[in-house]
Amino acid sequence: MSDWRTRLPAVTGHRLFWPVVALVLLLVANAIYRPSFLAVEVKNGHLYGSLVDIVRLSAPLILVALGMTLVIATGGIDLSVGSVVAVSGAVACLYISRQPDQNSLGSVLVALAIALGIALLLGLWNGTLVAVIGIQPIIATLILMVAGRGLAQLITSGQIITINSDPYRMIGVGHVLTLPFAIVIALAVTLLVALLTRRTALGMIIEAVGGNAEASRLAGIRARRIKILVYVASAACAAVAGFMMTANVSSADGNAAGLWVELDAILAVVIGGTSLTGGRFSFGGTVVGALLIQTLTTSVYAMNIDPQTSLLFKAMVVIAVCLVQAPAFRARFRRRRSRGAAPAAPVGENRKEQVAA
Amino acid sequence: MSDRPPVLTMTAISKFFPGVRALDGVDFRLFPGEVHALMGENGAGKSTLIKVLTGVYGADAGTITLDGAPVSFSGPMQATAAGVSTVYQEVNLCPNLSVAENIFIGRQPGRLGSVRWREMRRRASALLARLDLDIDVGELLGNYSLAVQQMVAIARAVDVQARVLILDEPTSSLDSDEVAQLMRIMRQLRDEGIAILFVTHFLDQVYGIADRITVLRNGRLVGEYPTAELPQFALVEKMIGKELDTLERLDERAGRDRAAVEAAAPVVEATDLGRSGSVAPFSLTIHRGEVVGLAGLLGSGRTEVARLFFGADRADQGRLAVDGRPASIRGPIAAIERNIAFCSENRRTEGLVGELSVRENIILALQAARGWLRPVPRRRQDELVRRYIEALSIRPADPDMPVRNLSGGNQQKVVLARWLITEPRLLILDEPTRGIDIGAKTEIQRLVVQLSDDGMAVLFISAELEEVLRLSHKVAVMRDRHLVTELANDESLDAERVMRVIASGAEQKERDEA
Amino acid sequence: MSTTELTGRLARPARWRLPRRQVPVLVSLALLLVMYAIGVSQYRAFSNIQVIFNVFIDSGFLLVVAVGMTFVILTGGIDLSVGSVVAMTAMVSAALLREGMPSALVLLIALLIGPTLGFLMGCVIHFFEIQPFIVTLAGMFFARGLCTWISSVSIPITDGFWTGAAQERIRIGENFVTVSVLVTIAVVAVAAYTLAYTRLGRNVYAIGGNPQSALLMGLPVGRTRIAVYTISGLCSAIGGILLSFYTLSGAPLIAVGMELDAIAAVVIGGTLLTGGAGYVLGTVLGVLVLGVIQTLITFDGTLNSWWTKIVIGGLLFAFIVLQRLLGFRKK
């Protein structure tokens, strides 16, 4: 009964269809350009290959984007994640650099705890500005985006703090069970956040707050707490990403660490089909979005184009994705296509809006 | 009047939306120097007709002529330029600009592209003086009351040499003094020869000012009548149509057993409860199994009373007791904990989360009360949702459909279901039947009766007095943000008496002037 | 009931509310004066008038960019692309000059690219109803990507017109200003006039106040919205030219984060972020505040540059909270 005619729209209409298609196309293009691209091999018990690299390099972005997904689902936005990445990396590296034995696992864990704690405070600050004082999210987090950069530089005294700590390096470049540790962390955090939101009612409550804040309040949801929670979660994710980024290079640079990451993260969320106006969110989409962005960056590197130029491609991807998702654009497109054909009949709200308005 | 040719005629206008026939061959005409009321229930097609007239929508069939020449406007701006101006219910002006600028923006007096502020202010003052409105035109519009803003909107509309002025529910947020002022301006403009199309829900205003009435029902023209020849009852009948019979059947419930409910234990008792700037202190007791109707015009403070009971706004005066124990209701959560439920009048903005499914919307309040760590088990969700979809006959009966795809009546039932599964002891319904079709309306009214018979206390707010009278054991009347009086709903109480109280406000002193 | 009595009752506005509109501007003025007083009391050289002129010389391009941003924010929008457009303009100029193109033509081309990009972004924002934030983010990526596509390293400018404009000193008594300062003042004057005395300017305020109403009042909402992004693009282009006068080069990574400074200046200058209220002169004050902070920190010598960011963040916070306290709210 359900031949391709009826199934096709169901597949193409899925919100992950176009992002996945884009990702696959990009991988295919890479494979054609460089056939070794798809090769994955095990060397010294570690998994190696371009694909593995892409996933490993996208781990920090996935983390930041996960937190961003939650924030955006409540109808907010967090511009300060880049600064939080810088601050948390700087704090962790500063603490480790002051230790007599930088290789001590104990002091690395203390460093991580301190840095994570500070990041949580920064998240709490954002959440308070948005949920308690009632400042628009884009502006509230802009404050920390500006000041946090300064804070990170203050912590590093404007220097690049270099450390030599094997346990810390592990976070960025280590391996566990043949898999790069960064991938394991990203996977674990993704699963954790997904479980926390989808196995409890948190996900639905976040979507309700993002979909209609006032209705949620009147239904008895503590929207304020939920909002604070998502900003704290976002900061926590950014902090872990900050550890990864600094561990990758064993140094903390208050100026450069996490630069642009907020934009990439927002981009990943949007590509993943979560609407910037809040409401329904999709972690799967966000992960695909982050992978797509990293693949794009890696491809640009591989093709020997200046990495900054990848911004040009990103710009085009942003516009394309937003246009595809924009109702106004879709409406135009559909009108053109269905002229003459009988229009489908979405009854109900449309009518109410037009008649009762 | 009829010996003059009409300034505007609309002939056989039809407008279709996907699956809906919003207007079906409607005729309408408007003569210079008359106030013509366009009447109809929600969904009758009034707004659509106005939007077709002003070019917001194109008509699918039919013709419009202005001064005998066929016209087809591309939008409100072109309509305005041709002399057809519209003033909407929500004042569509910019509160951050001055009064003068609001009147003239878009066509400011100027020279070489430069706005001449002094000239503009002078002309604005002159124009408002013509409407007998003496205000500082340099002041920001947002600093004036809604009524003044409404009149500034009218000033803007008539300044463009309007020959046709459309007033789309301009009075719904005004108090009676303000309405009187507005009516005076309307009469003045009418006497100047302007044709006024007046849309309102208030019958007394129609009979106070309209020369002629056109009634629409379900997108069709019912008829055009001189006001003098159409008694109020006949008008209501024409607006509601045959369905009136369905409503009448429920009427048998009138004169419900008041003695029993008044003997029952009180669920909530408000004593001098109030919130400054919102509603003056009032006292009201609602007993178990009692339906208390709250009557009054829009903006009289009905909704504000409901919001205080629910904690949607926080009271700053007086006391509230639930089950005889003092309760401080600081927010919706505190109210929900005490088994109070509130269906807001604004389904879309304060009730539903449009994007979420019917199921999620129904369990939302229950889930919120349990906290996010204890999700309602899926099986229980299914069972609850199925039961209430069935009990309230929510259509389509698909729990996973986004609730925004449902019709107004079904959306209202979803909100009701959300609260019913929390098993409230006091259910506050603010305009639950507004903007929904007559069938759903009757079902909801039946439900209210049934719930109260089962012992639930209900606070029922409606602009329709008949509905309030039909359902309530007693009626509390609001006027000017005061609870003026409580009337026992016995044989002697009828709509007219309630109306009189609303209109006169009894001997209420304005005690919270300070 | 007498009508005058009624209108009297209806028409009485809350008088005390009137000056609240000006409060943020007055606060930034006071802040500027206090900071200047601190500077004068601490450092003798600070009282030299040239210090003030230097603030203008050093942040002229930021002021021009912030003026463009003011237009956008007044409509309730935001433009994140300005920093990149500034860099792109400088980059394109430098590259074209290196190719030996006549300077007048280069100037013309450079001044056209920014507004064109702004126009396109405005069109996307208006016609497809996509949030300004995300569209201008794409514009930011695009312009920055173009910079590095042109060259990944800095291109020096040796053109006579450019060096002339950069080195020309216009004496005012004992002191001097540069050509850039004059251009800046001209831009500010034109912008202030446009906002206060032209229909375009008033439409900008109307849209910021209530876009729905503006549409129903028959105002050209789409055209105005596209215009503000075009204006912002033009201001960024002018800012880019001024920056290239200042640095005599085009560098791919210059002016990174300038959009933040511009937004901060606009907010500190008292413009409401939700749109509808604010003045160009406030933005001038905002830029001066930022400039004086920078100068103070330079004069101090012991404070490091990152304190600038922290202080700007603090000021942003203070002014945004001030806006909240004054009860400006969008319905």
Coordinates of N, CA, C and O in Angstrom, one line a residue, chain B residues 56 76-77 80 88 91-97 101-102 105-117 131-136 138-140 142-145 147-149 151 156 175 177-178 180-181 184, chain C residues 1-4 6-18 21 74 193 195-220 223 275-277 331:
Chain B
V56 N -6.6 43.3 3.0 CA -5.7 42.4 3.6 C -5.8 41.0 2.9 O -4.8 40.4 2.7
P76 N -4.1 47.7 3.4 CA -4.7 48.7 4.2 C -4.2 50.1 3.8 O -5.0 51.1 3.9
M77 N -3.0 50.2 3.4 CA -2.4 51.5 3.0 C -3.2 52.1 1.8 O -3.6 53.2 1.8
T80 N -6.6 53.1 2.8 CA -6.6 54.4 3.5 C -6.5 55.5 2.6 O -7.2 56.5 2.7
Y88 N -8.5 49.5 14.8 CA -8.6 48.2 15.3 C -8.8 48.1 16.8 O -8.6 49.1 17.5
V91 N -5.1 49.0 19.9 CA -4.7 50.3 19.3 C -3.4 50.0 18.5 O -2.4 49.6 19.0
N92 N -3.5 50.2 17.2 CA -2.4 49.9 16.4 C -1.6 51.2 16.1 O -1.6 51.7 15.0
L93 N -1.0 51.7 17.2 CA -0.2 52.9 17.0 C 1.1 52.5 17.7 O 1.3 51.5 18.3
C94 N 2.0 53.5 17.7 CA 3.3 53.3 18.3 C 3.4 54.0 19.7 O 3.5 55.2 19.7
P95 N 3.5 53.3 20.8 CA 3.5 54.0 22.1 C 4.7 54.8 22.3 O 4.7 55.7 23.2
N96 N 5.8 54.5 21.6 CA 7.0 55.2 21.8 C 7.1 56.5 21.0 O 8.1 57.2 21.1
L97 N 6.1 56.8 20.3 CA 6.1 58.1 19.5 C 5.1 59.1 20.2 O 4.2 58.6 20.9
E101 N 2.9 62.7 16.3 CA 3.6 61.8 15.3 C 2.7 60.6 14.9 O 2.7 60.2 13.8
N102 N 2.1 60.1 15.9 CA 1.2 58.9 15.7 C 0.1 59.3 14.7 O -0.4 58.4 13.9
I105 N 2.4 60.2 11.2 CA 3.5 59.5 10.6 C 3.2 58.8 9.3 O 2.1 58.3 9.1
G106 N 4.1 58.9 8.4 CA 3.9 58.4 7.0 C 3.4 59.5 6.1 O 3.6 59.5 4.9
R107 N 2.8 60.6 6.6 CA 2.5 61.7 5.8 C 2.7 63.0 6.6 O 1.8 63.9 6.6
Q108 N 3.8 63.1 7.2 CA 4.2 64.3 8.0 C 4.3 65.5 7.1 O 4.7 65.4 5.9
P109 N 3.9 66.7 7.6 CA 4.1 67.9 6.8 C 5.6 68.1 6.8 O 6.3 67.9 7.7
G110 N 6.1 68.5 5.6 CA 7.5 68.6 5.5 C 7.9 69.4 4.2 O 7.0 69.7 3.4
R111 N 9.1 69.6 4.2 CA 9.7 70.4 3.0 C 11.0 69.7 2.7 O 11.8 69.5 3.6
L112 N 11.2 69.4 1.4 CA 12.5 68.8 1.0 C 12.8 67.6 1.9 O 14.0 67.4 2.3
G113 N 11.8 66.8 2.1 CA 12.1 65.6 2.8 C 12.4 65.8 4.3 O 12.7 64.8 5.0
S114 N 12.2 67.0 4.8 CA 12.5 67.2 6.2 C 11.1 67.4 7.0 O 10.3 68.1 6.5
V115 N 11.0 66.7 8.1 CA 9.7 66.8 8.8 C 9.7 68.1 9.6 O 10.6 68.5 10.2
R116 N 8.5 68.8 9.5 CA 8.4 70.0 10.2 C 7.6 69.8 11.4 O 6.3 69.7 11.4
W117 N 8.3 69.6 12.5 CA 7.7 69.2 13.8 C 6.6 70.2 14.3 O 5.6 69.8 14.7
L131 N -12.1 67.0 17.7 CA -12.7 65.8 18.4 C -12.9 66.1 19.9 O -13.2 65.2 20.7
D132 N -12.7 67.4 20.3 CA -12.9 67.8 21.6 C -12.0 67.1 22.6 O -12.4 66.7 23.7
L133 N -10.8 66.9 22.2 CA -9.8 66.2 23.0 C -8.7 67.1 23.2 O -8.0 67.5 22.3
D134 N -8.5 67.5 24.4 CA -7.5 68.5 24.7 C -6.3 67.9 25.5 O -6.3 67.8 26.7
I135 N -5.3 67.4 24.7 CA -4.2 66.8 25.3 C -2.9 67.3 24.7 O -2.9 68.0 23.7
D136 N -1.8 67.1 25.4 CA -0.5 67.6 24.9 C 0.0 66.6 23.8 O 0.3 65.5 24.0
G138 N 2.6 66.6 22.2 CA 4.0 66.3 22.2 C 4.4 65.1 23.1 O 5.5 64.6 23.1
E139 N 3.4 64.8 23.9 CA 3.6 63.7 24.9 C 3.6 62.3 24.2 O 3.0 62.1 23.2
L140 N 4.4 61.4 24.8 CA 4.4 60.0 24.2 C 3.0 59.4 24.3 O 2.3 59.5 25.3
G142 N 2.2 56.4 24.6 CA 2.1 55.3 25.6 C 1.8 55.8 27.0 O 1.4 55.0 27.9
N143 N 1.9 57.1 27.3 CA 1.7 57.6 28.6 C 0.2 58.0 28.8 O -0.2 58.4 29.9
Y144 N -0.6 57.8 27.7 CA -2.1 58.0 27.9 C -2.8 56.7 28.0 O -2.3 55.7 27.7
S145 N -4.1 56.9 28.5 CA -4.9 55.7 28.7 C -5.3 55.1 27.4 O -5.2 55.8 26.3
A147 N -8.1 54.6 26.2 CA -9.2 55.3 25.5 C -8.7 56.5 24.7 O -9.1 56.7 23.6
V148 N -7.8 57.2 25.3 CA -7.2 58.3 24.5 C -6.4 57.8 23.3 O -6.6 58.3 22.2
Q149 N -5.7 56.7 23.5 CA -5.0 56.1 22.4 C -6.0 55.7 21.3 O -5.7 56.0 20.1
M151 N -8.8 57.1 20.6 CA -9.3 58.3 20.0 C -8.2 58.9 19.1 O -8.5 59.5 18.0
R156 N -6.3 59.8 13.6 CA -5.4 59.5 12.5 C -6.2 59.1 11.3 O -6.0 59.4 10.2
D175 N -14.0 51.7 29.5 CA -15.1 51.8 30.5 C -16.2 52.6 30.0 O -16.1 53.2 28.9
D177 N -17.6 55.5 30.7 CA -17.4 56.9 30.4 C -16.6 57.1 29.1 O -16.9 57.9 28.3
E178 N -15.6 56.2 28.9 CA -14.8 56.3 27.7 C -15.6 55.9 26.5 O -15.5 56.5 25.5
A180 N -18.8 56.4 26.2 CA -19.7 57.6 25.9 C -18.9 58.6 25.1 O -19.4 59.1 24.1
Q181 N -17.7 58.8 25.5 CA -16.9 59.8 24.8 C -16.7 59.4 23.3 O -16.8 60.2 22.4
R184 N -19.7 59.8 21.3 CA -20.0 61.2 20.9 C -19.2 61.6 19.7 O -19.6 62.2 18.7
Chain C
M1 N -22.7 64.7 32.0 CA -21.3 64.8 32.3 C -20.6 65.7 31.2 O -20.8 65.6 30.0
S2 N -19.8 66.6 31.7 CA -19.2 67.5 30.8 C -18.0 66.9 30.1 O -17.3 66.1 30.7
T3 N -17.8 67.2 28.9 CA -16.8 66.5 28.1 C -15.4 66.9 28.6 O -14.5 66.1 28.6
T4 N -15.3 68.2 28.9 CA -13.9 68.7 29.3 C -13.5 68.0 30.6 O -12.3 67.6 30.7
L6 N -14.3 65.0 31.4 CA -14.0 63.7 31.1 C -12.6 63.6 30.4 O -11.7 62.8 30.8
T7 N -12.4 64.5 29.4 CA -11.1 64.5 28.8 C -10.0 64.8 29.8 O -8.9 64.2 29.7
G8 N -10.4 65.7 30.7 CA -9.4 66.0 31.7 C -8.9 64.7 32.5 O -7.8 64.5 32.7
R9 N -9.9 63.9 32.8 CA -9.6 62.7 33.5 C -8.9 61.7 32.7 O -7.9 61.1 33.1
L10 N -9.4 61.6 31.4 CA -8.8 60.6 30.5 C -7.4 61.0 30.1 O -6.6 60.1 29.9
A11 N -7.3 62.3 29.9 CA -6.1 62.7 29.1 C -4.9 63.0 30.0 O -3.9 63.4 29.5
R12 N -5.0 62.8 31.3 CA -3.9 63.2 32.1 C -2.8 62.1 32.0 O -3.0 61.0 32.5
P13 N -1.7 62.5 31.4 CA -0.6 61.5 31.4 C 0.2 61.5 32.7 O 0.1 62.5 33.4
A14 N 0.9 60.5 32.9 CA 1.7 60.5 34.1 C 2.9 61.4 33.8 O 3.9 61.0 33.1
R15 N 2.9 62.5 34.3 CA 3.9 63.5 34.0 C 5.4 63.1 34.3 O 6.3 63.3 33.6
W16 N 5.5 62.4 35.5 CA 6.8 62.1 35.9 C 7.5 61.1 35.0 O 8.7 60.9 35.1
R17 N 6.8 60.5 34.2 CA 7.4 59.5 33.3 C 8.2 60.1 32.2 O 9.2 59.5 31.7
L18 N 7.9 61.3 31.9 CA 8.5 62.0 30.7 C 10.0 61.9 30.7 O 10.6 61.5 29.7
R21 N 12.8 58.8 29.6 CA 13.4 58.4 28.3 C 14.9 58.9 28.3 O 15.7 58.3 27.6
L74 N 17.5 50.4 16.7 CA 16.3 51.2 16.9 C 15.1 50.5 16.3 O 14.0 50.6 16.8
Y193 N 20.4 63.9 11.9 CA 19.4 64.6 11.1 C 18.4 63.6 10.5 O 17.2 63.8 10.6
L195 N 17.5 60.6 11.5 CA 16.6 60.0 12.5 C 15.6 61.0 13.0 O 14.5 60.6 13.2
A196 N 16.0 62.2 13.1 CA 15.0 63.2 13.8 C 14.1 63.8 12.8 O 13.0 64.1 13.1
Y197 N 14.6 64.1 11.6 CA 13.8 64.9 10.7 C 13.4 64.3 9.3 O 12.9 65.1 8.5
T198 N 13.7 63.1 9.1 CA 13.2 62.5 7.9 C 12.2 61.4 8.1 O 12.1 60.9 9.2
R199 N 11.3 61.2 7.1 CA 10.3 60.1 7.3 C 11.0 58.8 7.5 O 10.5 58.0 8.3
L200 N 12.1 58.6 6.8 CA 12.8 57.3 7.0 C 13.2 57.1 8.5 O 12.9 56.1 9.1
G201 N 13.7 58.2 9.1 CA 14.2 58.1 10.5 C 13.0 57.9 11.4 O 13.1 57.0 12.3
R202 N 11.9 58.6 11.2 CA 10.7 58.4 12.0 C 10.1 57.0 11.9 O 9.7 56.4 12.8
N203 N 10.2 56.5 10.6 CA 9.7 55.1 10.4 C 10.5 54.1 11.2 O 10.0 53.1 11.7
V204 N 11.8 54.4 11.3 CA 12.7 53.5 12.1 C 12.2 53.4 13.5 O 12.1 52.3 14.1
Y205 N 11.9 54.6 14.1 CA 11.4 54.6 15.5 C 10.0 53.8 15.5 O 9.8 53.1 16.5
A206 N 9.2 54.1 14.6 CA 7.8 53.5 14.6 C 8.0 52.0 14.6 O 7.3 51.3 15.3
I207 N 8.8 51.5 13.7 CA 9.0 50.0 13.6 C 9.5 49.4 14.9 O 9.1 48.4 15.4
G208 N 10.5 50.2 15.5 CA 11.0 49.7 16.8 C 9.9 49.7 17.9 O 10.0 48.9 18.8
G209 N 9.0 50.6 17.8 CA 8.0 50.7 18.8 C 7.0 49.6 18.7 O 6.6 49.0 19.6
N210 N 6.5 49.3 17.5 CA 5.5 48.3 17.2 C 5.4 48.0 15.7 O 4.7 48.7 15.0
P211 N 6.1 47.0 15.3 CA 6.2 46.7 13.8 C 4.8 46.4 13.2 O 4.5 46.8 12.1
Q212 N 4.0 45.7 14.0 CA 2.6 45.4 13.5 C 1.9 46.7 13.2 O 1.2 46.8 12.2
S213 N 1.9 47.6 14.2 CA 1.2 48.9 14.0 C 1.8 49.6 12.8 O 1.0 50.2 12.0
A214 N 3.1 49.6 12.8 CA 3.7 50.4 11.7 C 3.2 49.9 10.3 O 2.9 50.7 9.4
L215 N 3.0 48.6 10.2 CA 2.5 48.0 9.0 C 1.1 48.5 8.7 O 0.7 48.9 7.6
L216 N 0.3 48.4 9.8 CA -1.1 48.8 9.6 C -1.3 50.3 9.4 O -2.3 50.7 8.9
M217 N -0.3 51.1 9.9 CA -0.4 52.5 9.7 C 0.0 52.8 8.2 O 0.1 54.0 7.9
G218 N 0.4 51.8 7.5 CA 0.7 52.0 6.1 C 2.2 52.5 5.9 O 2.5 53.0 4.9
L219 N 3.0 52.3 6.9 CA 4.4 52.7 6.8 C 5.1 51.6 6.0 O 4.8 50.4 6.0
P220 N 6.1 52.0 5.2 CA 6.9 51.1 4.4 C 7.8 50.3 5.3 O 9.1 50.5 5.3
R223 N 10.7 48.3 3.4 CA 11.7 49.1 2.8 C 12.6 49.7 3.9 O 13.8 49.8 3.8
G275 N 14.4 48.3 20.8 CA 14.1 49.2 19.7 C 13.1 50.3 20.1 O 12.5 50.3 21.2
G276 N 13.1 51.3 19.3 CA 12.1 52.3 19.5 C 12.5 53.6 20.3 O 11.8 54.6 20.2
A277 N 13.6 53.5 21.0 CA 14.0 54.7 21.7 C 15.5 54.8 21.8 O 16.2 53.8 22.0
K331 N 5.9 45.0 25.2 CA 4.7 44.3 25.5 C 4.7 42.9 24.8 O 5.1 42.9 23.7

